[in-house]
XYZ file of C-alpha atoms in Angstrom:
339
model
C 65.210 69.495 179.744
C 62.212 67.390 179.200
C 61.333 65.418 176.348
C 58.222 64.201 176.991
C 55.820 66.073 174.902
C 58.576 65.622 171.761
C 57.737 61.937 172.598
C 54.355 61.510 172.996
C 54.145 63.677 169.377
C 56.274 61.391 168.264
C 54.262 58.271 169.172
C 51.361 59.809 168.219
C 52.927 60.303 164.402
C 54.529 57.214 164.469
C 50.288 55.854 164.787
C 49.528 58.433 162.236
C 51.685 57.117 160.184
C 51.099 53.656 160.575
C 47.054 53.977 160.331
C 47.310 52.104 156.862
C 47.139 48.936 158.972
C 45.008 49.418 161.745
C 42.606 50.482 158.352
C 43.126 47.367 157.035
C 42.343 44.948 160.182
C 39.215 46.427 160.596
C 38.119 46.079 157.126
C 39.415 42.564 157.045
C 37.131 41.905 160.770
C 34.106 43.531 159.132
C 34.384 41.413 156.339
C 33.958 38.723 158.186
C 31.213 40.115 159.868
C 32.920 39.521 162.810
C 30.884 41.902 165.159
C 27.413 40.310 164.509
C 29.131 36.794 166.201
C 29.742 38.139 169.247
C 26.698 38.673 171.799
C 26.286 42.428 172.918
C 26.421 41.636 176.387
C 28.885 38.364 176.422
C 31.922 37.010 175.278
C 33.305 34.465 172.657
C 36.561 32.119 172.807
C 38.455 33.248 169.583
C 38.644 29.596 168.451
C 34.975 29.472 168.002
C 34.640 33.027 166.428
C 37.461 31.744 164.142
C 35.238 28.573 163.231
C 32.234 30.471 162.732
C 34.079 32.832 160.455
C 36.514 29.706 159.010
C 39.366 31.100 159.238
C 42.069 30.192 161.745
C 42.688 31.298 165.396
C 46.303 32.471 166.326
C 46.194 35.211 163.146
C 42.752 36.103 164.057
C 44.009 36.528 167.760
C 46.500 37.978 166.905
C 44.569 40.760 164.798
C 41.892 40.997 167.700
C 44.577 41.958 170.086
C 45.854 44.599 167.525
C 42.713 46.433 167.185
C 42.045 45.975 171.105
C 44.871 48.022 171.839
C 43.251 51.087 169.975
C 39.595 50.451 171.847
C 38.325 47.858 169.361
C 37.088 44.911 170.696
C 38.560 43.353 174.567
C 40.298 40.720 174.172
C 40.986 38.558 177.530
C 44.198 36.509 178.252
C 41.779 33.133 178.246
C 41.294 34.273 174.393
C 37.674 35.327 175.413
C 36.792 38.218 172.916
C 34.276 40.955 174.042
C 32.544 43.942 172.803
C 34.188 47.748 172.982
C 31.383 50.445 172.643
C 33.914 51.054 169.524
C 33.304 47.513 168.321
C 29.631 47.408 169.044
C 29.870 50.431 166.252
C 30.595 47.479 163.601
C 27.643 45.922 164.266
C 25.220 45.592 161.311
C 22.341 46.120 163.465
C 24.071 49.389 165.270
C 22.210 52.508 164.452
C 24.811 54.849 162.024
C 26.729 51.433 161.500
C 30.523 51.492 160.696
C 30.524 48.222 159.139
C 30.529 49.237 155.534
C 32.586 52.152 156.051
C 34.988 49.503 157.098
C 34.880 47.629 154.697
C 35.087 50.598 151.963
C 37.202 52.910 152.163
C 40.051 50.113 151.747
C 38.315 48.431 149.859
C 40.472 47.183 146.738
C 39.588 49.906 144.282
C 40.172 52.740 146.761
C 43.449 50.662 148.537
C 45.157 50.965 144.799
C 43.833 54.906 143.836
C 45.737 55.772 147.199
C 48.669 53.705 146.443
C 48.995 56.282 143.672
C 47.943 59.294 145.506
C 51.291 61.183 143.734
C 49.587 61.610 140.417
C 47.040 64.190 141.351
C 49.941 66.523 142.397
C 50.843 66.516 138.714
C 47.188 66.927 137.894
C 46.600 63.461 137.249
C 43.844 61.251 137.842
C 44.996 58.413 140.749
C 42.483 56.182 140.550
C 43.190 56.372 136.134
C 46.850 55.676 137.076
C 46.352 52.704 139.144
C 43.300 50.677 137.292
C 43.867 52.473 133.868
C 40.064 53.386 133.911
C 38.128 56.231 135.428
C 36.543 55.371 138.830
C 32.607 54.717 137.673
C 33.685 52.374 134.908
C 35.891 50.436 137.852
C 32.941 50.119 139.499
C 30.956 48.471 136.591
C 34.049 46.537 135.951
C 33.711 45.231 139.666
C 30.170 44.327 140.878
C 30.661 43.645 144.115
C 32.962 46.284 145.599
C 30.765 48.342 143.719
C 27.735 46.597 145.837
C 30.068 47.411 149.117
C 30.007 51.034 147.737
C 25.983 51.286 147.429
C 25.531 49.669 151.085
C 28.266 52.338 152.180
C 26.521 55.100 150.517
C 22.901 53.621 152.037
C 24.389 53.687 155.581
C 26.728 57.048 155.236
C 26.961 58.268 159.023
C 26.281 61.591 158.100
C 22.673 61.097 158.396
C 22.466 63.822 155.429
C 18.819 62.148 154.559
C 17.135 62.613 157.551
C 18.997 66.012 159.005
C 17.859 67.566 155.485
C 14.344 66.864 156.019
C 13.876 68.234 159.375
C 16.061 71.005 158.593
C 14.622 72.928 155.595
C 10.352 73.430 155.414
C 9.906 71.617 152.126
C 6.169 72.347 152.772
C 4.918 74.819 150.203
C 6.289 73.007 147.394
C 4.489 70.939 144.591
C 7.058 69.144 143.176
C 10.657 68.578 144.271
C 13.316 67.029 141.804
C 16.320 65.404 143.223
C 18.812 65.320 141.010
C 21.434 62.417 140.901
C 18.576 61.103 143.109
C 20.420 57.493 143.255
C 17.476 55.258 145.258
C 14.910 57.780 146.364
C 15.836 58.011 150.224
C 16.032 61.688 150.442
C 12.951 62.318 148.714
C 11.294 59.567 150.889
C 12.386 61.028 153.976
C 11.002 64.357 153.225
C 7.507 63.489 151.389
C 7.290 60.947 154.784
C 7.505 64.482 157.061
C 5.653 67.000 154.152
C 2.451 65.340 152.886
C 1.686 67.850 150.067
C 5.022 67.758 147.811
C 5.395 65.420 145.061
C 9.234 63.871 144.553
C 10.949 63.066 141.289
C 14.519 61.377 141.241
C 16.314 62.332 137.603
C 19.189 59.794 137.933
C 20.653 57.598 135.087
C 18.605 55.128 133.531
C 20.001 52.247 135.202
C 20.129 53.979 138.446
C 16.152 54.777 138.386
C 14.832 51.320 137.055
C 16.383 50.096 140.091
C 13.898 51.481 142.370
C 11.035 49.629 142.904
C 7.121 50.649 142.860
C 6.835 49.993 146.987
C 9.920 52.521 147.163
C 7.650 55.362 145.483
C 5.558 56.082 148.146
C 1.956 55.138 146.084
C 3.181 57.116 143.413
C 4.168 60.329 145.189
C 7.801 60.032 143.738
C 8.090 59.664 140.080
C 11.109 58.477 138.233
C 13.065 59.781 135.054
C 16.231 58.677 133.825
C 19.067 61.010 131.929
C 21.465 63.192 132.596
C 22.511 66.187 134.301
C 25.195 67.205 131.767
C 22.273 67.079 129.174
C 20.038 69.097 131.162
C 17.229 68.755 133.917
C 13.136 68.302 134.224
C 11.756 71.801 134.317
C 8.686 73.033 136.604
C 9.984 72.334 140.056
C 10.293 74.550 143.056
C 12.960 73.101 144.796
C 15.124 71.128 143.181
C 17.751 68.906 145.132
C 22.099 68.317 144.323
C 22.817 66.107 147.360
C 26.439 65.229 147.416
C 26.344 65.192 143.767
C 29.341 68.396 143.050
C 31.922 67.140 145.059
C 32.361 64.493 142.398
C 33.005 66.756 139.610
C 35.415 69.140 138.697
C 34.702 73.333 138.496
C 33.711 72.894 135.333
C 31.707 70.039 135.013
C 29.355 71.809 138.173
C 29.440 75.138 136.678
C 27.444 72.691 133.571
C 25.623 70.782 136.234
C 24.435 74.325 137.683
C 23.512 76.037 134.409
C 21.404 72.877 133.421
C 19.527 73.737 136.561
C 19.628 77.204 136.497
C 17.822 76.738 132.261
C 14.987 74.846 134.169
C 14.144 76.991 137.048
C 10.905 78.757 137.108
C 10.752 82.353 138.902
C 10.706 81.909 142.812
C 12.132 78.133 142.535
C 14.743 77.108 144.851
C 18.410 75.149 144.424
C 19.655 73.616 147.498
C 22.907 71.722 147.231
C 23.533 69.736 150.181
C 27.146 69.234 150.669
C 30.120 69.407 153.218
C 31.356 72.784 153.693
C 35.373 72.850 154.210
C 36.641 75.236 156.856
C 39.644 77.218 155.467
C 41.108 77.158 158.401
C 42.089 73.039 159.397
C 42.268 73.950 163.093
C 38.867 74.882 163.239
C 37.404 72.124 160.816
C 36.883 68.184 161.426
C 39.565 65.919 160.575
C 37.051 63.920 158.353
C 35.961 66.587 155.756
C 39.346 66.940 154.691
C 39.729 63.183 154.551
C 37.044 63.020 152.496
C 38.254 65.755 149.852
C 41.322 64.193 149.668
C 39.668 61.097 148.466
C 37.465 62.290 146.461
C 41.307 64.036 144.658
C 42.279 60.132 144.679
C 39.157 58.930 142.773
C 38.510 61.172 140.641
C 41.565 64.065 140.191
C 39.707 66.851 140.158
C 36.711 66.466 142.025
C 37.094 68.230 145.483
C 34.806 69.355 148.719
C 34.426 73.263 148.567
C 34.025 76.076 151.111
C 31.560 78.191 150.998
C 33.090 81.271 149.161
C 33.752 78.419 146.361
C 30.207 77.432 145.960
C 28.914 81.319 145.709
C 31.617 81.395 143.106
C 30.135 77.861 141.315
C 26.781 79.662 142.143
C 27.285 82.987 140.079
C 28.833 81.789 137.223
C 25.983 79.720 136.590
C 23.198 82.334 137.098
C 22.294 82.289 141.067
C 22.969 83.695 144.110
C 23.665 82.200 147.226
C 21.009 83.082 149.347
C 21.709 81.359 152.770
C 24.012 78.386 154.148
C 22.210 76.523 156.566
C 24.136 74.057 158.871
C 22.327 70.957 160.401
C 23.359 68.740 162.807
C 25.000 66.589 160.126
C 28.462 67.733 158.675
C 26.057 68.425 155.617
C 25.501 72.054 155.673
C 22.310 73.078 152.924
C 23.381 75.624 150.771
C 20.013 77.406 149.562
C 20.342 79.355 146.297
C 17.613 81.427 143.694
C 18.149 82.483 140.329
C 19.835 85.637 139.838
């Protein structure tokens, strides 16, 4: 009797299980920025790569040869190292960059929340159990991971910004209101594509005085600073949630929602632009699940949502899903009027 598909299931779960690591070479690579030294088209000796980046050359060989072995890099028994189209994917100057992905989801903050992954199966929050402190005040506590996080969240390789403004016809609106706006790149994308709209991004006061004038577009995106859990500017025909619910709870969006739904005018539109999990995992991608499992480690309760869940979200806080739209990001748009 053959064995051979128990054992390649078993090497394949021994990876699995092992990923932890291969995670954690490749943020330690990108944080040396270790893909910009090496030309495109050529090769580097590992000594100099390890001078440029001063750090030594047997570990860093060592590593290189690791991540080689899953695609990452070529590494040459001279101790030339070479570009992988997977490593050319590291590159800061690659189009839908892994770099800060890389660098993180392992980064410290998240490494520790995992580490304590246990406590949200008792309802707990994991990243509360391992820093003692909910996840945005670890992030004021730590400047620069929380500087990783905005560069991450700039160059997210879901291409939500641009896929939701060639996907939806934003054109008969006056004035659209992104809420949770964070720097204005959605509503630049779209009022780039749609020259009659106005934008506004409601965002926290800290969050909005960090966008400059030149990011504005000559005044065609305003700026106002509160928040959601307060309630929302009124008067806009569409009005924007871009990955804002999957941070929060049922209950905190069902308050999110109703805010909105208190400001909507007759004939205005909600569209909440979010991953939609498939029930079914064998018919879903591996990385929307990964993603709603770390938003559980963050945050506890926070979660990604099918679509059944967000018409439920949706009529408890006075709409009705009207229409999912999917795009040719994982970012479906979920369009929604008031009920």
């Amino acid at each position: 009797m053959s064995h051979d598909g128990t054992d390649s299931d078993r090497e394949a779960l021994d990876l699995l299980i092992r990923g932890f690591q291969v995670s954690r070479m490749l943020r330690l690579v990108a944080d040396l920025a270790l893909a910009d030294k090496i030309p495109r088209d050529g090769s580097r000796n590992v000594s100099d790569l390890a001078t440029a980046c001063s750090v030594l050359p047997t570990p860093l060989i060592r590593v290189l040869r690791a991540l080689a072995a899953f695609g990452v890099f070529r590494v040459g028994e001279d101790g030339s190292v070479a570009h992988s189209p997977r490593s050319l994917l590291l590159r800061m100057d690659e189009p839908n960059s892994l770099h800060h992905g890389a660098r993180f989801w392992t980064a410290p903050g998240s490494w520790k929340a995992w580490g304590a992954l246990d406590a949200a199966l008792a309802g707990g929050d994991p990243n509360q159990a391992a820093w003692g402190m909910d996840r945005f005040q670890y992030l004021r506590e730590h400047p620069a991971e929380a500087r990783i996080f905005d560069a991450f969240m700039a160059n997210f390789p879901d291409r939500r910004h641009q896929t939701l403004a060639v996907s939806y016809d934003f054109s008969g609106a006056k004035l659209i209101v992104d809420i949770g706006g964070g720097n204005a790149e959605a509503l630049r994308q779209i009022l780039e594509r749609f020259p009659g709209p106005r934008g506004m991004v409601f965002d926290r006061d800290d969050v909005v005085a960090a966008i400059p004038p030149d990011a504005r577009l000559d005044g065609r995106i305003e700026v106002r600073g509160g928040s959601f859990f307060d309630g929302v500017p009124e008067d806009a025909d569409i009005y924007l949630l871009i990955r804002v619910l999957h941070n929060w709870s049922d209950d905190d969006c069902i308050r999110i929602l109703r805010n909105c739904r208190n400001a909507t005018k007759p004939g205005a539109r909600l569209l909440i632009v979010e991953q939609i999990i498939e029930p079914d995992p064998a018919l879903g991608r591996p990385s929307g699940y990964l993603v709603d499992t770390h938003m559980m480690a963050m945050f506890g309760a926070a979660r990604e949502r099918t679509e059944t869940e967000f018409g439920e979200l949706l009529q408890s806080s006075g709409f009705a899903l009207e229409r999912a739209i999917e795009t040719a990001s994982p970012v479906w748009i979920i369009e929604a009027g008031s009920r």
